[in-house]
CSV table of C-alpha atoms in Angstrom, one decimal:
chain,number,residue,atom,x,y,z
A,1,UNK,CA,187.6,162.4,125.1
A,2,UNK,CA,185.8,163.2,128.1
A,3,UNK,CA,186.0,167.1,127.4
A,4,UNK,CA,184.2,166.3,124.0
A,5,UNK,CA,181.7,163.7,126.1
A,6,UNK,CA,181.0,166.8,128.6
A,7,UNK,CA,180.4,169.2,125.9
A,8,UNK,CA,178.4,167.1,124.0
A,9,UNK,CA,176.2,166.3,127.1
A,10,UNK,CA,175.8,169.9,128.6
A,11,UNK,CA,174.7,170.7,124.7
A,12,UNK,CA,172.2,167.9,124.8
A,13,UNK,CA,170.5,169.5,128.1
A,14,UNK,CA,170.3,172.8,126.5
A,15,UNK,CA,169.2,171.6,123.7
A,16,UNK,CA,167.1,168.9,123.9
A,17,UNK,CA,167.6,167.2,121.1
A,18,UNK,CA,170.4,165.7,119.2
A,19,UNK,CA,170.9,169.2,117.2
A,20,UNK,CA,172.6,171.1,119.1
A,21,UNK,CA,173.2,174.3,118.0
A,22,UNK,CA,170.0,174.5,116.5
A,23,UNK,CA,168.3,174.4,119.6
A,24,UNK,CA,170.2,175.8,121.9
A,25,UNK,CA,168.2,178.8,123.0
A,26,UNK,CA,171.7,181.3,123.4
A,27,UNK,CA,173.0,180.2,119.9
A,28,UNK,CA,173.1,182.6,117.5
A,29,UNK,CA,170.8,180.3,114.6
A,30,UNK,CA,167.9,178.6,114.9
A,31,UNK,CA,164.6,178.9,117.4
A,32,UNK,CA,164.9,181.3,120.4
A,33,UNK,CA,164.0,181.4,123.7
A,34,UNK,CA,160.7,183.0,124.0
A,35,UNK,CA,160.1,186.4,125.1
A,36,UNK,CA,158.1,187.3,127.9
A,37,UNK,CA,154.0,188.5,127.3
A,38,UNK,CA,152.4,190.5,129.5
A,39,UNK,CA,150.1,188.7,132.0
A,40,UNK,CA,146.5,189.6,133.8
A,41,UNK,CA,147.7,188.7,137.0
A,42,UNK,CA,145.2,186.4,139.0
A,43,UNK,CA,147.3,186.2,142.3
A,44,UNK,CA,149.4,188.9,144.3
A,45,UNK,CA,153.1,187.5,144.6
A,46,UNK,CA,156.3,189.0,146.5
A,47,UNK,CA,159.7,188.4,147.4
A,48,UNK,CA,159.3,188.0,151.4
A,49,UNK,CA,162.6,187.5,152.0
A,50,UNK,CA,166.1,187.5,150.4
A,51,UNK,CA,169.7,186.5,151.0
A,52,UNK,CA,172.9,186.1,149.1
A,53,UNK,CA,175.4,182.8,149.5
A,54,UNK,CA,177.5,183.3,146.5
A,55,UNK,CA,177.7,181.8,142.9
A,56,UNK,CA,177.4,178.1,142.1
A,57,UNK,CA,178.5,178.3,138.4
A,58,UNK,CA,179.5,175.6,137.2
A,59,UNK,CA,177.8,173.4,139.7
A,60,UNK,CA,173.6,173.4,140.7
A,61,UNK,CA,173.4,173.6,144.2
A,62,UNK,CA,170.4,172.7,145.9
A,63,UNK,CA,169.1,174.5,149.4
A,64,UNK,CA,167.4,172.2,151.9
A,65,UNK,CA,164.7,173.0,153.9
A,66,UNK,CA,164.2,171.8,157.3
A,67,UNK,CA,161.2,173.4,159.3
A,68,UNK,CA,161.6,177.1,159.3
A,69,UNK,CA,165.4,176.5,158.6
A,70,UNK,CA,167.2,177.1,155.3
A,71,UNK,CA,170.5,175.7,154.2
A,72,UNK,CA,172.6,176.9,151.6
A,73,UNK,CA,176.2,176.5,149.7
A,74,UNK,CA,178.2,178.2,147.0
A,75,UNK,CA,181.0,177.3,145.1
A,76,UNK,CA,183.6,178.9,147.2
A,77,UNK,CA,183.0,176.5,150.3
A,78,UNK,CA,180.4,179.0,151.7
A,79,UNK,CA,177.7,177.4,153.5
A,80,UNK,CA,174.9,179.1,155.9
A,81,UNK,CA,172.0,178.3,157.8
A,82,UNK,CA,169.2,181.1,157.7
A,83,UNK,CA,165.9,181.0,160.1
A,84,UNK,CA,163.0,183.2,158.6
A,85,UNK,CA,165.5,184.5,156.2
A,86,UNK,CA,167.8,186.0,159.4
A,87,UNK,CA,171.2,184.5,158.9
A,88,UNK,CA,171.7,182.5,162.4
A,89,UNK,CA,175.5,181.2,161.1
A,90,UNK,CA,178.0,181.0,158.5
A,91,UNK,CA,180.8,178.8,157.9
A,92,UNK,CA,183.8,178.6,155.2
A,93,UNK,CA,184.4,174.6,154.2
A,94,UNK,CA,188.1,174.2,153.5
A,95,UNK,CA,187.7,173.4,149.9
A,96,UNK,CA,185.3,174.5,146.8
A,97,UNK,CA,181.9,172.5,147.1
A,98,UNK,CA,180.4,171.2,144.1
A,99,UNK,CA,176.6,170.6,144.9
A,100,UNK,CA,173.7,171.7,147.2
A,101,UNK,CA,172.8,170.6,151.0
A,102,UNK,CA,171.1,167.6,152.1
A,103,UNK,CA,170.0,167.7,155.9
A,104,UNK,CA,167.7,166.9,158.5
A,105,UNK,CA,167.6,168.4,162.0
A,106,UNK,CA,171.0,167.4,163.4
A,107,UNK,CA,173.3,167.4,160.2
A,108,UNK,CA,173.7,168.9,157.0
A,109,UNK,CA,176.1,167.4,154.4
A,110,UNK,CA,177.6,168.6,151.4
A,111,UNK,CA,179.8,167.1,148.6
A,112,UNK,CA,183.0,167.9,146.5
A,113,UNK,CA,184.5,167.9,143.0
A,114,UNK,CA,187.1,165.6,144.5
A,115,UNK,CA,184.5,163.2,146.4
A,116,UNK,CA,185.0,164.7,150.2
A,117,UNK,CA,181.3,164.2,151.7
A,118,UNK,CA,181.6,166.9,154.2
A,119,UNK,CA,178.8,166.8,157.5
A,120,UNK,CA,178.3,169.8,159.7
A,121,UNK,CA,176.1,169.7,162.9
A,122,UNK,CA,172.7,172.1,161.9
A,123,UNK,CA,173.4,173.9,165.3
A,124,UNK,CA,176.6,176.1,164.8
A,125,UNK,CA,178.0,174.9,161.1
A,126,UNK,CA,180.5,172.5,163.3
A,127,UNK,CA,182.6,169.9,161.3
A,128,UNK,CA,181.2,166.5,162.6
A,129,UNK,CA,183.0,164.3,159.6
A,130,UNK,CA,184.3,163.5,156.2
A,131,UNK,CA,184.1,160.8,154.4
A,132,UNK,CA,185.4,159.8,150.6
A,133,UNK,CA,183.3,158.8,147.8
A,134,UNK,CA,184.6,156.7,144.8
A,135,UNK,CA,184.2,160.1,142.3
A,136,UNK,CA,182.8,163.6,142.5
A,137,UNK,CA,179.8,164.6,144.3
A,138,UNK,CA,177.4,166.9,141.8
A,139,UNK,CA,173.7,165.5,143.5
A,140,UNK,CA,172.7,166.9,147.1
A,141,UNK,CA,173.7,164.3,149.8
A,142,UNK,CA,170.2,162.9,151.2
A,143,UNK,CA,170.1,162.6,155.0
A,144,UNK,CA,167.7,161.0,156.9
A,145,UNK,CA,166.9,157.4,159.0
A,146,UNK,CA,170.1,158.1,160.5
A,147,UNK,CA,171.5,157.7,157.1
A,148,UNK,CA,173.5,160.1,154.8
A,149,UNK,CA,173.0,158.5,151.0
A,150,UNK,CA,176.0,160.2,148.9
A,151,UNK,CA,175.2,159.3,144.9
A,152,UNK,CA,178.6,160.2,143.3
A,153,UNK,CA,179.5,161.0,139.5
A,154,UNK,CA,180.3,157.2,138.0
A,155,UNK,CA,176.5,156.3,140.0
A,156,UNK,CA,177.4,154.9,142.5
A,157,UNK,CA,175.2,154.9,145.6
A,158,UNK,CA,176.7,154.7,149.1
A,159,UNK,CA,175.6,155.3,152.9
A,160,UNK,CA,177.5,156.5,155.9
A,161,UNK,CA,176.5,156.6,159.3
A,162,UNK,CA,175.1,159.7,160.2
A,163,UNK,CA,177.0,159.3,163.8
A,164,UNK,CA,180.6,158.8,162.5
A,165,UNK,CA,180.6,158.5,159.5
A,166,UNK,CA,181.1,154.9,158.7
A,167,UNK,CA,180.2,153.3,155.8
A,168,UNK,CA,177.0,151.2,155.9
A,169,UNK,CA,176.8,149.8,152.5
A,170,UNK,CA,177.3,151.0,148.7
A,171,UNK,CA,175.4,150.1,145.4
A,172,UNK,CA,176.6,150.1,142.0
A,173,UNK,CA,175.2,148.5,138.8
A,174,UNK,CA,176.5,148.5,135.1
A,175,UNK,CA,176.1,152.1,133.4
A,176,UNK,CA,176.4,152.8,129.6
A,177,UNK,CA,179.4,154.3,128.3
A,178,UNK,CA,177.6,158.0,127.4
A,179,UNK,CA,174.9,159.3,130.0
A,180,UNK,CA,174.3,162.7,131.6
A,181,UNK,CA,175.6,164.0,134.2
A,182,UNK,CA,173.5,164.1,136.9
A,183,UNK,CA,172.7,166.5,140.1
A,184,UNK,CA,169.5,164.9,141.7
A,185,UNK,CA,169.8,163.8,145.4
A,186,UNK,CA,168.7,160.1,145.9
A,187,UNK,CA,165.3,160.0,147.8
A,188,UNK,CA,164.7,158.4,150.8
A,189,UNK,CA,161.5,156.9,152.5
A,190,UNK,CA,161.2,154.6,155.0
A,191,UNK,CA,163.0,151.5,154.6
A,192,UNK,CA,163.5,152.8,150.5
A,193,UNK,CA,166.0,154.7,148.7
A,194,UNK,CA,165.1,155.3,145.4
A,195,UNK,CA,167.5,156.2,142.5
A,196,UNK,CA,167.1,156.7,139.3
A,197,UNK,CA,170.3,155.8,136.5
A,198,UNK,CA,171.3,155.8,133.2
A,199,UNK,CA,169.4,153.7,130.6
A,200,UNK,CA,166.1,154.9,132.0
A,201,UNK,CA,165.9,152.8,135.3
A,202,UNK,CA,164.1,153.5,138.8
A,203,UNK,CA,165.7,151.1,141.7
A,204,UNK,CA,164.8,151.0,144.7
A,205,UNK,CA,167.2,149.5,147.3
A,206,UNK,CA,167.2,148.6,150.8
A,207,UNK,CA,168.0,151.2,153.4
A,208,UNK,CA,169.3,148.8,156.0
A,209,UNK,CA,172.2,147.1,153.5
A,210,UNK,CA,171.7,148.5,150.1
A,211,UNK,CA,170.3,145.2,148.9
A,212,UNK,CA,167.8,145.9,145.8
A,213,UNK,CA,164.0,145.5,146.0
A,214,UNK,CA,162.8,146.6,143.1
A,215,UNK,CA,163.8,147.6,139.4
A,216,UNK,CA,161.6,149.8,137.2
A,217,UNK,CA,162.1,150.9,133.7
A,218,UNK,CA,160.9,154.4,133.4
A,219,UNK,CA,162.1,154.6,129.8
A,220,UNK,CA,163.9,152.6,127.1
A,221,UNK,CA,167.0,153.9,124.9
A,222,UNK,CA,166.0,154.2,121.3
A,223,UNK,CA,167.9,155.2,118.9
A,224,UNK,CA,170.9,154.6,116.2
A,225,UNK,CA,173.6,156.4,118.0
A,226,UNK,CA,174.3,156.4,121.9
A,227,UNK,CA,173.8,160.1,121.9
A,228,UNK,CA,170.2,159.1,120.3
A,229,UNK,CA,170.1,156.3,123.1
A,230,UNK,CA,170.4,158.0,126.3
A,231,UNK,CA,167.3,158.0,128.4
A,232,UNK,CA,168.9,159.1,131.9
A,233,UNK,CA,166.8,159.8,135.1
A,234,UNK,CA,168.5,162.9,135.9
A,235,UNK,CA,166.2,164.4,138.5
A,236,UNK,CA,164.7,163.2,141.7
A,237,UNK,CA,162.3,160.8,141.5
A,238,UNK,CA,158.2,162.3,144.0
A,239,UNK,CA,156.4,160.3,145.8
A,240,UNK,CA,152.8,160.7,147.4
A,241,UNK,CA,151.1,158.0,149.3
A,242,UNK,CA,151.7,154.5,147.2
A,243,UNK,CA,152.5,156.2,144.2
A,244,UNK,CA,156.2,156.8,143.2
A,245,UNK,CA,157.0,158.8,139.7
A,246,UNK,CA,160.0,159.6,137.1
A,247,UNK,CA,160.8,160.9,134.3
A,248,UNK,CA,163.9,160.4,132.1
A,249,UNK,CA,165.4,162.8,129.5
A,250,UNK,CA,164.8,161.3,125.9
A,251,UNK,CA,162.1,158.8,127.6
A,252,UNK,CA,158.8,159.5,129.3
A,253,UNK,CA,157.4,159.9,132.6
A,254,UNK,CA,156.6,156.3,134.7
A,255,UNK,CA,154.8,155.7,137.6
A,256,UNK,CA,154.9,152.9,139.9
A,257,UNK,CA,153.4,150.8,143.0
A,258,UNK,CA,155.8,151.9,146.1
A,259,UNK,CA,155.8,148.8,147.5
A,260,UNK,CA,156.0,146.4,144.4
A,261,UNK,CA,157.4,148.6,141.2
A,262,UNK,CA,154.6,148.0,139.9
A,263,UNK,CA,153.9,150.1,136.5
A,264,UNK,CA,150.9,152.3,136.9
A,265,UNK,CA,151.2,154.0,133.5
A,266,UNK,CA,153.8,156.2,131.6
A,267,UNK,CA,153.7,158.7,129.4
A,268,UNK,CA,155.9,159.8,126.7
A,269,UNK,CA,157.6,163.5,127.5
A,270,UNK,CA,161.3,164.2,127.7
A,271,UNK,CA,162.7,166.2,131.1
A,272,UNK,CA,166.4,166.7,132.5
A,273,UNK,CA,164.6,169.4,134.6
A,274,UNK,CA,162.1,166.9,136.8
A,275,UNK,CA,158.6,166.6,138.2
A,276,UNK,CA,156.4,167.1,141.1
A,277,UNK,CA,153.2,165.3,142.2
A,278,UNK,CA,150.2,166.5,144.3
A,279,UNK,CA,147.2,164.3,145.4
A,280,UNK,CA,145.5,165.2,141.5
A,281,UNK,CA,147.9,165.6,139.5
A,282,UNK,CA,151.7,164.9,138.1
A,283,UNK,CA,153.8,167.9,136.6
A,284,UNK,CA,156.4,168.0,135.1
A,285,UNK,CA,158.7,170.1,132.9
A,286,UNK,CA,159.3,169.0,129.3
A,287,UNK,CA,162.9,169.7,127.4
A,288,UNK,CA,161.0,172.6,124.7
A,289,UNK,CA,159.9,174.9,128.1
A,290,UNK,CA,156.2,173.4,128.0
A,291,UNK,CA,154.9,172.8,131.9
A,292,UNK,CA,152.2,169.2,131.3
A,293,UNK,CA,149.5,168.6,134.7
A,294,UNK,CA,149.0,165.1,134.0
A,295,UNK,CA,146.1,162.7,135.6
A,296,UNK,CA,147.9,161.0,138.7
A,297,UNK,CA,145.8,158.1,138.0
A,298,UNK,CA,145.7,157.5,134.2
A,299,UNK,CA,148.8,159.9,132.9
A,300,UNK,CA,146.3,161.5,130.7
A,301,UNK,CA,146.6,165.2,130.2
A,302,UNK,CA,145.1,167.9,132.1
A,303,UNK,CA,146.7,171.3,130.7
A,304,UNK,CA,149.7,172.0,129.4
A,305,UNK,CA,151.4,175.7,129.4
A,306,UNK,CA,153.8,176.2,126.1
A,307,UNK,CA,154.1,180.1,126.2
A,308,UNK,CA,157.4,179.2,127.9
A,309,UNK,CA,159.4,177.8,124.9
A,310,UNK,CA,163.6,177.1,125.3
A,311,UNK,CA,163.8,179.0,128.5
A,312,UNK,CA,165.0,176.2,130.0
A,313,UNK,CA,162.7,175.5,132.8
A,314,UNK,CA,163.6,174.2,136.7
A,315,UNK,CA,161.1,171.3,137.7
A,316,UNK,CA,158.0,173.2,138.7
A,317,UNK,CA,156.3,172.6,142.2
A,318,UNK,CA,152.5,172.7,143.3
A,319,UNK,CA,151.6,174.4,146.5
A,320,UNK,CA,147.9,175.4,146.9
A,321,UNK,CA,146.2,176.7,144.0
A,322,UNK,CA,149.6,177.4,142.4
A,323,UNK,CA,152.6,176.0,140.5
A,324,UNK,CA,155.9,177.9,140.7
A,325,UNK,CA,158.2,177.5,137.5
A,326,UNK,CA,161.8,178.9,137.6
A,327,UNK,CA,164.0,179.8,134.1
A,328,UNK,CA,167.1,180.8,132.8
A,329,UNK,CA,166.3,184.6,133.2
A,330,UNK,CA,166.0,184.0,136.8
A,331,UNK,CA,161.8,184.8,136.7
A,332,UNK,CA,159.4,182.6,139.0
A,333,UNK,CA,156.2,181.7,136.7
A,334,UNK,CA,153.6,181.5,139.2
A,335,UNK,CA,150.7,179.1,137.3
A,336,UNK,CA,147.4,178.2,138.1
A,337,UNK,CA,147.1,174.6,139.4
A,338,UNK,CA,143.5,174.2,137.9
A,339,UNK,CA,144.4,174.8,134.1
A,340,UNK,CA,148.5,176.3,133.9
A,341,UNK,CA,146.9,179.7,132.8
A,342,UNK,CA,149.9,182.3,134.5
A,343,UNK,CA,148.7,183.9,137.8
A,344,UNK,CA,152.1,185.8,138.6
A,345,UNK,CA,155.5,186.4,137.5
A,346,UNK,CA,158.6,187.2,140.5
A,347,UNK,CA,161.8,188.5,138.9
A,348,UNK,CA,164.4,187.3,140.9
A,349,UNK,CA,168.7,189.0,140.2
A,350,UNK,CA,168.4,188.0,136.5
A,351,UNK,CA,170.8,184.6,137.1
A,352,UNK,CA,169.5,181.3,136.2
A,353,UNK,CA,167.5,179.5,138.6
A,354,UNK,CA,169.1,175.9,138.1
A,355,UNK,CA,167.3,173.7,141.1
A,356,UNK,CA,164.0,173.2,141.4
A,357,UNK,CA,161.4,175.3,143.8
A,358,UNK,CA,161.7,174.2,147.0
A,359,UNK,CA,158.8,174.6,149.8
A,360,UNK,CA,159.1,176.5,152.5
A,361,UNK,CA,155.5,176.1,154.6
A,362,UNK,CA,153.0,177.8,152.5
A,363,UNK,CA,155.8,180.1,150.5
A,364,UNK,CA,158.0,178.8,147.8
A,365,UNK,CA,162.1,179.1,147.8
A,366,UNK,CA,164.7,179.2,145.1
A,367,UNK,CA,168.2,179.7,144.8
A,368,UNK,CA,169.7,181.5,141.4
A,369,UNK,CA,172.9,180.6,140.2
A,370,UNK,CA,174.4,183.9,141.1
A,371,UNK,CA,173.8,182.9,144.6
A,372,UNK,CA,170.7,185.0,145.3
A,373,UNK,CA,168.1,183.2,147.9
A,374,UNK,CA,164.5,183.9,148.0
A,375,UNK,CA,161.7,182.8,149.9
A,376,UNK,CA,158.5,184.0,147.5
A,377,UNK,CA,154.8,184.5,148.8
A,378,UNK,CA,152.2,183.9,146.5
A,379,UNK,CA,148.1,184.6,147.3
């Protein structure tokens, strides 16, 4: 039964939509991915720098950024810490990883398919700790406060002492009996951690014990069937100044009060990819390959880029005048930030880029499924 579940669900995220095979972009029916039109480049873009980890299929793995330091995992237990794209170390983990890096200056941390949570110090790749989790680790561990926040498979939340590795406190709360599985890292600020879970709900807990503060509902399940009804946050809630925003897959995207979960507005678009926010506007990639700029303030639309259709987009990221896209066919869309027009297109080794653009000072980063890195400069 939980084959067919996990079947069903990976379908649903190609998909996006309760019909399969018809929408599955590599099926061979029904609408295709769309091909790629030439562009009048308005910006010059170039791979800076590039590096090779190893493959991550089945798993997305995540590379964290930390300064001028990059850290990245594979599959195979391969982990490695590059400065200015110059490898400084890398390390073997005794068993196959299953999902990308949280870290902050001192550690780095990594999860399992069996629920290790495995922390390395950021200086030589040295084991500091492990710790167990109650089910597999798929999300990036967040570290951070002196905290590492593990969300494991069944949704549970727990945090371990960066130090030693002892267990501060753990969060759980009832989940339907279908929802997706999810790889976003829990997100923590301040005295916050914010997750989002299954059934379309933002919480925000309590760093110090786990003890919830708030509880938003992004999105509601609608629907006849509990395929129909799943409305999962599957991707990592973005925050600037009071502001705090979501989106959930069958739902919309919601954005809050910080402090109070206060509902500022919503807006109904469906994303398993994720969103990014910038001090005008909210992006965010919709489950038919369209990229939406939405008014931070109202949620009303600014542009929206649809030349992109099934090619099952990464959550895009704004960094100056730009907004960096990634697909299934490996290609960076570069887009403008004022009205989503295409400024650039970076072909990366032709694998799927899977996580979402990360930032790396003024240049962007991505990580293919293959196990390509590349730091990507864009004018």
């Amino acid at each position: 039964m939980n084959k067919v579940l996990t079947a069903a669900l990976l379908s649903v995220l190609l998909a996006g939509c309760s019909t399969f095979e018809s929408l599955n972009p590599f099926a061979s029916s029904g609408p295709k991915m769309a091909e790629l039109q030439p562009i009048q480049a308005t910006a010059q873009a170039r791979v800076v720098w590039q590096e090779s980890v190893g493959k991550g299929d089945p798993y997305t793995f995540v590379p964290a950024v930390v300064g001028s330091s990059v850290y990245v995992a594979a599959r195979d237990g391969t982990i490695a810490r590059l400065d200015d794209g110059r490898p400084v170390w890398r390390i073997k983990a005794e068993q196959p990883l299953s999902g990308g890096v949280g870290a902050d200056e001192r550690a780095l941390a990594v999860g399992t398919a069996k629920g290790d949570l495995l922390v390395f110090a950021t200086a030589d790749g040295t084991l500091l700790w492990q710790a167990k989790a109650s089910s597999e680790i798929l999300a990036p561990p967040a570290v951070s406060g002196g905290l590492v926040v593990v969300r494991s498979g069944d949704h549970h939340v727990a945090a371990y002492d960066v130090r030693d590795g002892t267990r501060k406190w753990i969060y759980q709360r009832p989940t339907p009996a279908l929802s997706v599985r999810v790889t976003a890292a829990p997100l923590v600020v301040d005295k916050y951690v914010f997750v989002g879970f299954p059934g379309g709900k933002l919480i925000a807990v309590n760093a110090d014990n786990g003890a919830p503060l708030w509880e938003g509902t992004v999105a509601l399940p609608k629907g006849a069937t509990e395929l129909d009804r799943i409305a999962d946050i599957s991707s990592v809630p973005v925050i600037d100044g009071r502001m705090i925003c979501a989106v959930a897959f069958q739902g919309r995207v919601s954005c809050f009060d910080l402090g109070s979960g206060t509902l500022a507005w919503g807006r109904e678009i469906s994303s398993a990819a994720g969103l990014s926010i910038d001090s005008r506007h909210v992006y965010v990639s919709d489950d038919q390959g369209a990229v939406h700029a939405l008014d931070r303030t109202t949620g009303a639309s600014a542009w929206k880029q649809d030349k992109l259709f099934l090619r099952r987009l990464t959550a895009p990221l704004a960094s100056g005048d730009l907004v960096a896209v990634g697909d299934a066919q490996g290609v960076v869309h570069l887009l403008s930030r004022s009205d989503g027009s295409f400024a650039a297109r970076v072909s990366t080794d032709g694998s799927p880029v899977l996580a979402p653009p990360q930032r790396l000072g003024s240049n962007f980063l991505v990580q293919t499924r293959n196990g390509g890195v590349f730091a990507i400069e864009a004018q």
